[in-house]
Coordinates of C-alpha atoms and ligand atoms in Angstrom, one line a residue:
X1 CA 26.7 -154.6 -37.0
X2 CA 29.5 -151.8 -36.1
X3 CA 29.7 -150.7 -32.5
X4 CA 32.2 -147.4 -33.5
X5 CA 30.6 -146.6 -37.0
X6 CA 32.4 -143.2 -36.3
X7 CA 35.7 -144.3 -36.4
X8 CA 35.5 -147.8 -38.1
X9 CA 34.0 -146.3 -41.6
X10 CA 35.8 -143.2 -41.4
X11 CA 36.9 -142.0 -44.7
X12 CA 41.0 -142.8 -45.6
X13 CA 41.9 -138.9 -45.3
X14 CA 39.7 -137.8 -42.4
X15 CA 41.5 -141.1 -40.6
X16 CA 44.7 -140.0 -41.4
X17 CA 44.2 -136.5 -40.2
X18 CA 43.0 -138.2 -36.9
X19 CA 46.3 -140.4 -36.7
X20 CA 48.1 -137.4 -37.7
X21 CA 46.7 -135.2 -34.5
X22 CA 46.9 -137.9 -32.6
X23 CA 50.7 -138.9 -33.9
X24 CA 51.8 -134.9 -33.1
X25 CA 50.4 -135.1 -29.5
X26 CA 51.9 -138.7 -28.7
X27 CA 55.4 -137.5 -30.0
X28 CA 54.9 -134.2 -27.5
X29 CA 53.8 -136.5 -24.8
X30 CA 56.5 -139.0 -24.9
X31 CA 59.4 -136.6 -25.4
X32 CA 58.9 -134.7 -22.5
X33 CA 58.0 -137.6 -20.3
X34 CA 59.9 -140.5 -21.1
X35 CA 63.4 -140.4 -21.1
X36 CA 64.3 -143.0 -23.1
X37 CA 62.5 -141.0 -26.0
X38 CA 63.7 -138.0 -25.3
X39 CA 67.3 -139.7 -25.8
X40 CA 66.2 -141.2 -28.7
X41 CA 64.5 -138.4 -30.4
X42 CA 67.9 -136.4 -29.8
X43 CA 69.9 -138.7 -31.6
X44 CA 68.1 -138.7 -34.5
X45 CA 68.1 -134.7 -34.3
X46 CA 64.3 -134.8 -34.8
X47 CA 62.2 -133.3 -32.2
X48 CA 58.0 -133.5 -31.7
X49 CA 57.9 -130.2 -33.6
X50 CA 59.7 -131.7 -36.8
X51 CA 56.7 -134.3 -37.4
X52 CA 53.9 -132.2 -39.9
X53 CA 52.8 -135.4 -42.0
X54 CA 52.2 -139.0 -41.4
X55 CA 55.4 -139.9 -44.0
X56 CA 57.4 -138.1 -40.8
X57 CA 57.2 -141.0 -38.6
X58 CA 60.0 -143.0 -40.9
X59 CA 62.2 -140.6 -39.1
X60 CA 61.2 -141.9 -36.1
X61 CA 63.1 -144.4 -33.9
X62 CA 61.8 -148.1 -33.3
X63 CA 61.4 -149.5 -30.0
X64 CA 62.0 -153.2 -29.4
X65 CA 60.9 -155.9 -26.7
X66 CA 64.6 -155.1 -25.6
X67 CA 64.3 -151.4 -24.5
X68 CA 61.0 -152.3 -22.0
X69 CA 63.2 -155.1 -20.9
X70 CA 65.9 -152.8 -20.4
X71 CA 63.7 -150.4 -18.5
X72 CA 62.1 -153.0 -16.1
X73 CA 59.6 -152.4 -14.6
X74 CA 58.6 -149.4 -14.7
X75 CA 61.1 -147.1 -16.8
X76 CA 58.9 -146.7 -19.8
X77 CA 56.0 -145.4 -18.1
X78 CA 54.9 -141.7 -19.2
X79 CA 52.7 -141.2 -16.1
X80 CA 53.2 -140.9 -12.4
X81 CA 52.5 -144.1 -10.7
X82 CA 49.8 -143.6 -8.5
X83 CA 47.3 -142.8 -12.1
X84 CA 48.2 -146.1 -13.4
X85 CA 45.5 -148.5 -12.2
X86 CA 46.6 -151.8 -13.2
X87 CA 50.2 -154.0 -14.4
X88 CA 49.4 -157.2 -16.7
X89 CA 53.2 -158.6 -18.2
X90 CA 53.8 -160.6 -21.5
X91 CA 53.5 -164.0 -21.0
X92 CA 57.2 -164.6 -21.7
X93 CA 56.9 -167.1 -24.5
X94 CA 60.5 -165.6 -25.7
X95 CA 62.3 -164.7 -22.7
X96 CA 61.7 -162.7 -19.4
X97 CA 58.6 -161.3 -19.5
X98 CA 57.7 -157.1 -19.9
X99 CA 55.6 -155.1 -17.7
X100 CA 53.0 -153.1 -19.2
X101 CA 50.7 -150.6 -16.9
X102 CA 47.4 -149.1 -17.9
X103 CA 45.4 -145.6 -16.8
X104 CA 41.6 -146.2 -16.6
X105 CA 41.4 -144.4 -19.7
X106 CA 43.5 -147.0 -21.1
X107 CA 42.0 -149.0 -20.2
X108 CA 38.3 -148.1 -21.4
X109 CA 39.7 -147.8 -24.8
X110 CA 40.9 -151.7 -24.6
X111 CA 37.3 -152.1 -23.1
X112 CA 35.7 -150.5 -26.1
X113 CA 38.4 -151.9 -28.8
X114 CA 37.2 -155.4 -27.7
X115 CA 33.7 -154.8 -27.8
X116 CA 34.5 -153.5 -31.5
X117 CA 36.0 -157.2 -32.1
X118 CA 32.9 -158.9 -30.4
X119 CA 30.4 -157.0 -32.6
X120 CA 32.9 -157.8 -35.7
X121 CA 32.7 -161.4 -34.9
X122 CA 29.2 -161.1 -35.1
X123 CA 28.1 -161.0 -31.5
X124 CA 25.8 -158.8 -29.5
X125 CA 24.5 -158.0 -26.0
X126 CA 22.1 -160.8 -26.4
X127 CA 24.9 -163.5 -26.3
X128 CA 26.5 -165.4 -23.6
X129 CA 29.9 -165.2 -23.6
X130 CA 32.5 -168.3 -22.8
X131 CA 36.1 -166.7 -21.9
X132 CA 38.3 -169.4 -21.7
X133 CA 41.1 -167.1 -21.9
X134 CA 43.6 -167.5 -19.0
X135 CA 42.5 -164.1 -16.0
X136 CA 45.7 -162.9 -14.6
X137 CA 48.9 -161.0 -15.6
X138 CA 48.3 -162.5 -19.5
X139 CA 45.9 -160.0 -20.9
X140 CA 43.9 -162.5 -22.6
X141 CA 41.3 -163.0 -19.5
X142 CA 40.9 -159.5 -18.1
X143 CA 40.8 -157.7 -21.6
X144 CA 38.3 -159.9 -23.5
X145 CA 36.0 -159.9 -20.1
X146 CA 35.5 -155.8 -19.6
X147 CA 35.3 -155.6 -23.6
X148 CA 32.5 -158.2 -23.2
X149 CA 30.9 -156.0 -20.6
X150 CA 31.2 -153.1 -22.6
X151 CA 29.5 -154.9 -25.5
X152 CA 26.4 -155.3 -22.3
X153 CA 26.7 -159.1 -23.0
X154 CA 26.6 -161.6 -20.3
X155 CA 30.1 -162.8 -19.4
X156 CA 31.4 -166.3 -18.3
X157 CA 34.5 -165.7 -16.5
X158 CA 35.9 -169.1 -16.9
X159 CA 39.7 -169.0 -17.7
X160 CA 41.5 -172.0 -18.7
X161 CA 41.9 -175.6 -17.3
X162 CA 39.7 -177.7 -15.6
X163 CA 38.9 -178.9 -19.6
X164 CA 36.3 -181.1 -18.1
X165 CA 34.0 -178.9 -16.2
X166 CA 34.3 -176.4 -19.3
X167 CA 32.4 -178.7 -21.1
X168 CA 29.7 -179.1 -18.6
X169 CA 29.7 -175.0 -18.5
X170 CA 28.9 -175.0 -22.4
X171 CA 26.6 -177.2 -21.7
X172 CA 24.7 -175.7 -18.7
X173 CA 24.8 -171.8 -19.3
X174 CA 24.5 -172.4 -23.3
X175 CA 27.1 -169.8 -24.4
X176 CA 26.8 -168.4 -27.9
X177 CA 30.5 -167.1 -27.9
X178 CA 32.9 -168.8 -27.1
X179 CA 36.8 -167.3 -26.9
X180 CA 40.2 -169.1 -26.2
X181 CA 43.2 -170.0 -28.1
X182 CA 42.5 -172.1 -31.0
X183 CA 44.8 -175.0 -29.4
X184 CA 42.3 -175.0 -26.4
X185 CA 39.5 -175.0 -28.7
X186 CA 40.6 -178.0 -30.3
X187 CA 41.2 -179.6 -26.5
X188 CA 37.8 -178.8 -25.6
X189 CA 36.3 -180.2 -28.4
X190 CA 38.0 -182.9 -27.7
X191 CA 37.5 -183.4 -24.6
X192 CA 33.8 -183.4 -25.0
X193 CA 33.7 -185.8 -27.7
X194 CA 35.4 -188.0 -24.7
X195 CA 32.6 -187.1 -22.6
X196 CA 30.0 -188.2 -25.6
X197 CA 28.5 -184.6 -26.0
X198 CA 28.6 -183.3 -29.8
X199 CA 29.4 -179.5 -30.0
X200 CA 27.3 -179.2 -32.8
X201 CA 24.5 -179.4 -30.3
X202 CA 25.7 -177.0 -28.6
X203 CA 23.7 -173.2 -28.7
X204 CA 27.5 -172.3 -29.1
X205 CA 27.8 -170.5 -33.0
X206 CA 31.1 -167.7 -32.5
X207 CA 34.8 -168.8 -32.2
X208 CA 37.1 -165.5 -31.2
X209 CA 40.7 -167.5 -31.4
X210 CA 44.1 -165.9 -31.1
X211 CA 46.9 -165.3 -29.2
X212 CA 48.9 -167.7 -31.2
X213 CA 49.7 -168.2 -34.8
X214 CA 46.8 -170.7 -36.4
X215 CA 46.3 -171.1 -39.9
X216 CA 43.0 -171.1 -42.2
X217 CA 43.4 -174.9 -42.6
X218 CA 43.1 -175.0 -39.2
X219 CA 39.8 -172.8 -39.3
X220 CA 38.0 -175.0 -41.5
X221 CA 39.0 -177.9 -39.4
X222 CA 37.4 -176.6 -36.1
X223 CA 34.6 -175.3 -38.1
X224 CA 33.9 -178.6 -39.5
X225 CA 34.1 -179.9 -36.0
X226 CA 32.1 -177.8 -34.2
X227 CA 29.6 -176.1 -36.4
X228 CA 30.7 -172.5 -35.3
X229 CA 32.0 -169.6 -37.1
X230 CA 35.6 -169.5 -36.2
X231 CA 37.4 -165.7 -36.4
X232 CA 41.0 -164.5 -36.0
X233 CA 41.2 -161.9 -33.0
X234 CA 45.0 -160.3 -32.7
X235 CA 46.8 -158.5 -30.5
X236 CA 49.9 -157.9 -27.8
X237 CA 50.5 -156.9 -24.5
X238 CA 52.9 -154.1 -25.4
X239 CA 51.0 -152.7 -27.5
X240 CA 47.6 -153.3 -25.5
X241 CA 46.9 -156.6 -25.0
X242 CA 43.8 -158.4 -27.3
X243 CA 41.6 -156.6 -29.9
X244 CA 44.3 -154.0 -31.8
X245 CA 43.0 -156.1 -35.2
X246 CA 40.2 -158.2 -35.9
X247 CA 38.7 -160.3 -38.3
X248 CA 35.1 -159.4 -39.5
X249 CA 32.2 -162.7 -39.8
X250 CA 31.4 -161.5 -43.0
X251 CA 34.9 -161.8 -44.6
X252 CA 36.6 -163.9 -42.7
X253 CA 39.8 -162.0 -44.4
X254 CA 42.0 -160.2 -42.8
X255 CA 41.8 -158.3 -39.2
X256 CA 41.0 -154.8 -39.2
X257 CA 43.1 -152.9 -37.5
X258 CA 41.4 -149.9 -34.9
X259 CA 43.9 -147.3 -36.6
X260 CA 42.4 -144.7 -34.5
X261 CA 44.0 -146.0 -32.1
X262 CA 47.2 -148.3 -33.3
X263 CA 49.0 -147.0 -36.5
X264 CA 50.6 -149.7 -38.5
X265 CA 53.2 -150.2 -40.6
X266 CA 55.4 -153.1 -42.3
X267 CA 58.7 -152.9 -42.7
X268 CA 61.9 -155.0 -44.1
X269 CA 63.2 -156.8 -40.1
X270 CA 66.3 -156.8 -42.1
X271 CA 66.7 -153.2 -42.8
X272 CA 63.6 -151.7 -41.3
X273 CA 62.9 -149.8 -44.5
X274 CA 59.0 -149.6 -45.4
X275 CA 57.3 -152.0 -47.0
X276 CA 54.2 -151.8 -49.7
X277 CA 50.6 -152.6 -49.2
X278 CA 50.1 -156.5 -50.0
X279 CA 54.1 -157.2 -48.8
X280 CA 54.8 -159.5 -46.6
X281 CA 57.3 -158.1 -43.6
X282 CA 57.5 -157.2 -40.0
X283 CA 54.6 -155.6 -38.0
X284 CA 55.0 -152.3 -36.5
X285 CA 52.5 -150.0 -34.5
X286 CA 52.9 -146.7 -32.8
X287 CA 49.8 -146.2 -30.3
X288 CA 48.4 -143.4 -30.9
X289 CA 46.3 -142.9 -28.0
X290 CA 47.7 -145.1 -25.1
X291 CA 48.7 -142.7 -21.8
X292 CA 50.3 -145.4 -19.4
X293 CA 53.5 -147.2 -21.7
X294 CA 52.9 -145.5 -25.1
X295 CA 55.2 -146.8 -27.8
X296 CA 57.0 -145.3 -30.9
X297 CA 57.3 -147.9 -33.9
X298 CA 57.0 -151.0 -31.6
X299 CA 58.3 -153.8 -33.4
X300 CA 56.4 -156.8 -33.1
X301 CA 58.5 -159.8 -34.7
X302 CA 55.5 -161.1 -36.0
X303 CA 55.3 -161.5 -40.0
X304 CA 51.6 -160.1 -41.7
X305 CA 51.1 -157.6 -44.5
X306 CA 48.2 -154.8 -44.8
X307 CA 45.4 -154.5 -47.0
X308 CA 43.5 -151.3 -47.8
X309 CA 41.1 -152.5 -50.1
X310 CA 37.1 -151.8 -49.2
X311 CA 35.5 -154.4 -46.9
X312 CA 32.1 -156.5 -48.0
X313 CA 31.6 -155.8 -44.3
X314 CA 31.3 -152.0 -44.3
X315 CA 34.3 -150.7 -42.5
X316 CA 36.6 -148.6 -44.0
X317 CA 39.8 -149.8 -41.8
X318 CA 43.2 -151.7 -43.1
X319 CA 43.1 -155.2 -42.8
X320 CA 46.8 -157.1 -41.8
X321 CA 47.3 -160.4 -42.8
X322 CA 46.7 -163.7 -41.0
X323 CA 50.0 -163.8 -38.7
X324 CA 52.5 -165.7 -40.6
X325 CA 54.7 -166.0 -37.7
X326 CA 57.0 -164.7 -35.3
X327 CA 60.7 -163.7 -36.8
X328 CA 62.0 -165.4 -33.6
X329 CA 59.9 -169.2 -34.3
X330 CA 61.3 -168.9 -38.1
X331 CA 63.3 -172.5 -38.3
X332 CA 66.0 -172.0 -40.4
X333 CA 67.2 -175.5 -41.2
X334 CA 70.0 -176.2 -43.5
X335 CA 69.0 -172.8 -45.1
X336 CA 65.7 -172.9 -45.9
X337 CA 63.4 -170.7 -44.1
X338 CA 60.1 -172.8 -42.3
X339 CA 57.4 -171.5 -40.2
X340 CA 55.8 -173.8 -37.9
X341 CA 52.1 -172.3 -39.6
X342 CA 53.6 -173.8 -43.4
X343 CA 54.1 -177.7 -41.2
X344 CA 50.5 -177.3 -40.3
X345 CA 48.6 -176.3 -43.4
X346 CA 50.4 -179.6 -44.8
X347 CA 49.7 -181.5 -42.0
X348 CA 45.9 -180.4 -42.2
X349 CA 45.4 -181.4 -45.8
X350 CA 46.2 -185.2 -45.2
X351 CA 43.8 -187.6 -44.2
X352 CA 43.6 -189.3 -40.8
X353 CA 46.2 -186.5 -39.1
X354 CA 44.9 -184.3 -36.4
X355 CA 46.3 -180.7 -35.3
X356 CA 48.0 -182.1 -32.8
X357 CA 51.4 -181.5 -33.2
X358 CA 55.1 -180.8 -32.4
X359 CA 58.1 -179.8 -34.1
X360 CA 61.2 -181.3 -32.7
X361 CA 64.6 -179.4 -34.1
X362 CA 67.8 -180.9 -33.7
X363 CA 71.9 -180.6 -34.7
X364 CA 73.4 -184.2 -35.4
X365 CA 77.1 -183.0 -36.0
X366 CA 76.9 -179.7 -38.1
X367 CA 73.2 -180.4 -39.5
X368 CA 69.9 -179.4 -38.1
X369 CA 67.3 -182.1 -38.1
X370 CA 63.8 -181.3 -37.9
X371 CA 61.7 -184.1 -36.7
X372 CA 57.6 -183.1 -37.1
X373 CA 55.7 -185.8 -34.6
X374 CA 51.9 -185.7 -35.3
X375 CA 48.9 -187.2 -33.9
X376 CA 46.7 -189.6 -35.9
X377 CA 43.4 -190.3 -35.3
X378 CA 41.6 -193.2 -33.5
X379 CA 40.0 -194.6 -36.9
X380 CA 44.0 -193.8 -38.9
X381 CA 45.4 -195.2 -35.4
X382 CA 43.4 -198.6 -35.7
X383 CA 44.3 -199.1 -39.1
X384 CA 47.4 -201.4 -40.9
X385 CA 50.7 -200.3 -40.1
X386 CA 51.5 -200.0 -43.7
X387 CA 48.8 -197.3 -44.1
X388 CA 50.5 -195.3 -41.4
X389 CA 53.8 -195.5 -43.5
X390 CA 52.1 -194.4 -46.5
X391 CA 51.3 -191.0 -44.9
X392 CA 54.0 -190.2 -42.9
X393 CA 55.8 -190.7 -46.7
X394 CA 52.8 -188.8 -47.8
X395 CA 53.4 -185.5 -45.4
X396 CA 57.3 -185.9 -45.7
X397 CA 57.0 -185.9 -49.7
X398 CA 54.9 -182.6 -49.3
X399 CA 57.0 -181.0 -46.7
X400 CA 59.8 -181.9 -49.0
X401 CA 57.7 -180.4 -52.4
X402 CA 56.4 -177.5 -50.4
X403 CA 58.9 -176.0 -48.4
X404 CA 62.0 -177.9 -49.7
X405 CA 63.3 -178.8 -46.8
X406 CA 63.9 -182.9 -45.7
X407 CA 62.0 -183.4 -42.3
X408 CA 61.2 -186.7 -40.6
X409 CA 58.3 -187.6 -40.0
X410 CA 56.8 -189.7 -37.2
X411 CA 52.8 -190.3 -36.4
X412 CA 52.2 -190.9 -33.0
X413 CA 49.5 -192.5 -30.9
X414 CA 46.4 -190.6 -30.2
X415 CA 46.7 -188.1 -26.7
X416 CA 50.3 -188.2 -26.9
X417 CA 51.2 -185.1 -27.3
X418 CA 50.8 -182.3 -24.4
X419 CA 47.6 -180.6 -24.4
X420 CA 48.1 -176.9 -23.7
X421 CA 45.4 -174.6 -22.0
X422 CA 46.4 -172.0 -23.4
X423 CA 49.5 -171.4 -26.0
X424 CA 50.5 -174.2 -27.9
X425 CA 53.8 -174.7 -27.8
X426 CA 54.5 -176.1 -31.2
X427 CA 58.7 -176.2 -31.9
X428 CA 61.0 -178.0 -29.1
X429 CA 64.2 -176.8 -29.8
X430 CA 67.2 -179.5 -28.8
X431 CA 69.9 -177.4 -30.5
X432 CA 71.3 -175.6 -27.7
X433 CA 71.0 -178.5 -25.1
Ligands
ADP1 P1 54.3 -163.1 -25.5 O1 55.0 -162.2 -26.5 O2 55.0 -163.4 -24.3 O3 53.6 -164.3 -26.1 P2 51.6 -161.8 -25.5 O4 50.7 -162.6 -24.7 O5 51.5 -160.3 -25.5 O6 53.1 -162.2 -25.0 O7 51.5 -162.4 -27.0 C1 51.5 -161.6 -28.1 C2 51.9 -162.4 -29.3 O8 51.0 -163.5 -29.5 C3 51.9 -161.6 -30.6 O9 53.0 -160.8 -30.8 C4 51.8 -162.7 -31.6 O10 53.0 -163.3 -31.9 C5 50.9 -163.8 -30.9 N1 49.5 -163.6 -31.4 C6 48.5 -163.0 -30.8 N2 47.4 -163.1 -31.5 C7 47.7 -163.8 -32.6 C8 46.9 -164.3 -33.7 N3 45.6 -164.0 -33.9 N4 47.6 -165.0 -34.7 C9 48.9 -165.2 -34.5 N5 49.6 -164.9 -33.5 C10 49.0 -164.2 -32.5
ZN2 ZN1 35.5 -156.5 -42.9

């Protein structure tokens, strides 16, 4: 089912002339309220007037993480205060966090773009929905929980921690949805397992994971797990928070993206020229409609491309690539390029190794080392030592083939590695210490 069939099967041109409207009147609204655009629209020479087509916005300056921290708190803000009705911030995984402030009309559009997401993943007013998602300044809580609403389904406000009584929740209140970080999800299930109850028996049958990078190997693994239906859900706090792209149940293939209201692009991070459909660079959106921090060419850092081929699903949106990763987690170690996401699709794919894991980077003299430290599990953990050297030679061998770089690698003991409620933190960086 659609919720917006409007504006999610809208024909290619009539979306474009919507974005285009839309793009005209967000370039008016900005210039004349926000100062920072203003300066930046007269050093390019351009002004609102100068943008007739959608191939205008190339001319068009970027805005990066840097300026909002530069304008902190509230310098970015196109409104008075008093009609902004409520602040959430970034959660400051790379640095000191942004401040991000929303007008109720804001903030019904996030409301509506997640219950978009929730239908997408194949859920409805008849489900109970589990938000494990952490309520508070993150925007992972509060956005998913009024979306939810929207959507007239019954929400559990639950927001992450106390792992344990989670799993007597699922239990109890026999969610259908369930949505968290895909980290957490592995904890729970976990966790449960501990406390001899078998999500499979669970009513639970809808996974909405994001907020951090996970790959498909790790999809099939919690599916396998859990028995669920497992779907990608994307999004940033700049930009809106969750729900600006989604993955639809019937594909499982990409997230659509709610161009009405985000209007994407990929470019080179090197050189920010554009990029092609299918090419894999650096995510950038212009929000089209937002009225409390509305942002030019936003440049996300993380890596996806864009697909515009026709959906089995119905909708007629562009669909961006699984995240690959952020610019800013790209190892670079002795030159090669690695992204955390390529160490866990191998780690995935050998037997007895659990996505538990942590990638330690460090300089011995004028080298980077990069140390990968994985879990094993209880049966692999019980077995002969000489099995656990044949796969950690197994997974640095393919680490090796794969992404021709040399790691070490070390299996460790089941639980030893930090459990995270919320964003994994997967690379410990020793370099700078
Ligand atoms: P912070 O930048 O401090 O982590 P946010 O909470 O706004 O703040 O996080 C947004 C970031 O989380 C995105 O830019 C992206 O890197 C990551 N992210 C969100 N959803 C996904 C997803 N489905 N897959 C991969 N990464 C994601
Ligand atoms: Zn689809």
């Amino acid at each position: 089912m659609i919720y917006n069939v409007d504006k999610e099967t809208l024909p290619r041109e009539d979306m474009e002339a919507l974005q285009l409207r839309r793009l005209k009147d967000l370039c008016e609204r900005v210039y004349a309220r926000v100062p920072f655009y203003k300066k930046k629209f007269d050093e390019a020479g351009i002004t609102p007037a100068d943008i007739r087509s959608l191939n205008d916005l190339q001319y068009l300056p970027f805005t990066e993480k840097q300026d909002l921290r530069n304008h902190y708190p509230y310098g970015m803000f196109a409104v008075p205060k008093e009609n902004i009705v409520r602040l959430h911030a970034s959660s400051g995984t790379t640095g000191r966090a942004t401040v991000v402030g929303y007008t109720q009309r804001d903030l019904d559009i996030w409301a509506e773009c997640i219950a978009r997401s929730l239908m997408m993943a194949g859920a409805t007013r008849r489900d109970i929905i589990h938000n494990a998602y952490g309520y508070g300044l993150f925007t992972g809580g509060l956005g998913v929980h009024f979306g939810a609403e929207k959507l007239g389904a019954t929400v559990v406000p639950v927001s992450g921690g106390a792992t344990r009584r989670q799993i007597s929740l699922l239990k109890d209140f026999g969610p259908t949805v369930i949505c968290c970080t895909p980290s957490y999800m592995i904890f729970l299930h976990e966790t449960a397992r501990e406390m001899g109850i078998d999500f499979r028996e669970l009513p639970l049958k809808i996974g909405v994971f994001g907020a951090e990078p996970w790959t498909d190997e790790m999809r099939r693994d919690i599916e396998a797990k859990t028995g669920i239906t497992a779907v990608n859900i994307y999004g940033l706090s700049e930009v809106m928070g969750p729900g600006v792209s989604m993955e639809c149940h019937e594909a499982q293939c990409g997230m659509h993206i709610y161009e009405d209201h985000f209007l994407p692009e990929i470019i080179d991070p090197s050189n920010g020229k554009a990029m092609g459909p299918g090419e894999t660079g650096e995510l950038v959106f212009t929000t089209l409609t937002k009225e409390g921090i509305p942002l030019i060419r936003y440049r996300t850092k993380d890596l996806s491309s864009l697909n515009y081929t026709p959906c089995i699903c119905g909708r007629s949106t562009v669909r961006m690539d699984r995240i690959k990763g952020r610019s800013d987690d790209m190892l670079i170690i002795r030159g090669v390029n690695v992204f955390p996401s390529q160490i866990e699709s191998l780690l995935l794919e050998t037997a007895g190794l659990t996505p538990h894991y942590q990638i330690i980077v460090r300089r011995e003299g004028p080298l980077d080392t990069m140390e990968v430290q994985v879990e094993v599990d209880e049966k692999m953990f019980s077995d002969a030592i000489k099995n656990l050297q044949h796969r950690e030679r197994e997974l640095q061998k393919n680490i090796k083939e794969f992404l021709g770089v040399t790691a070490s690698v070390k299996l460790v003991e089941p639980q030893s590695i930090e459990r995270s409620v919320g964003k994994a933190k997967r690379v410990i960086d020793q370099r700078g210490e």
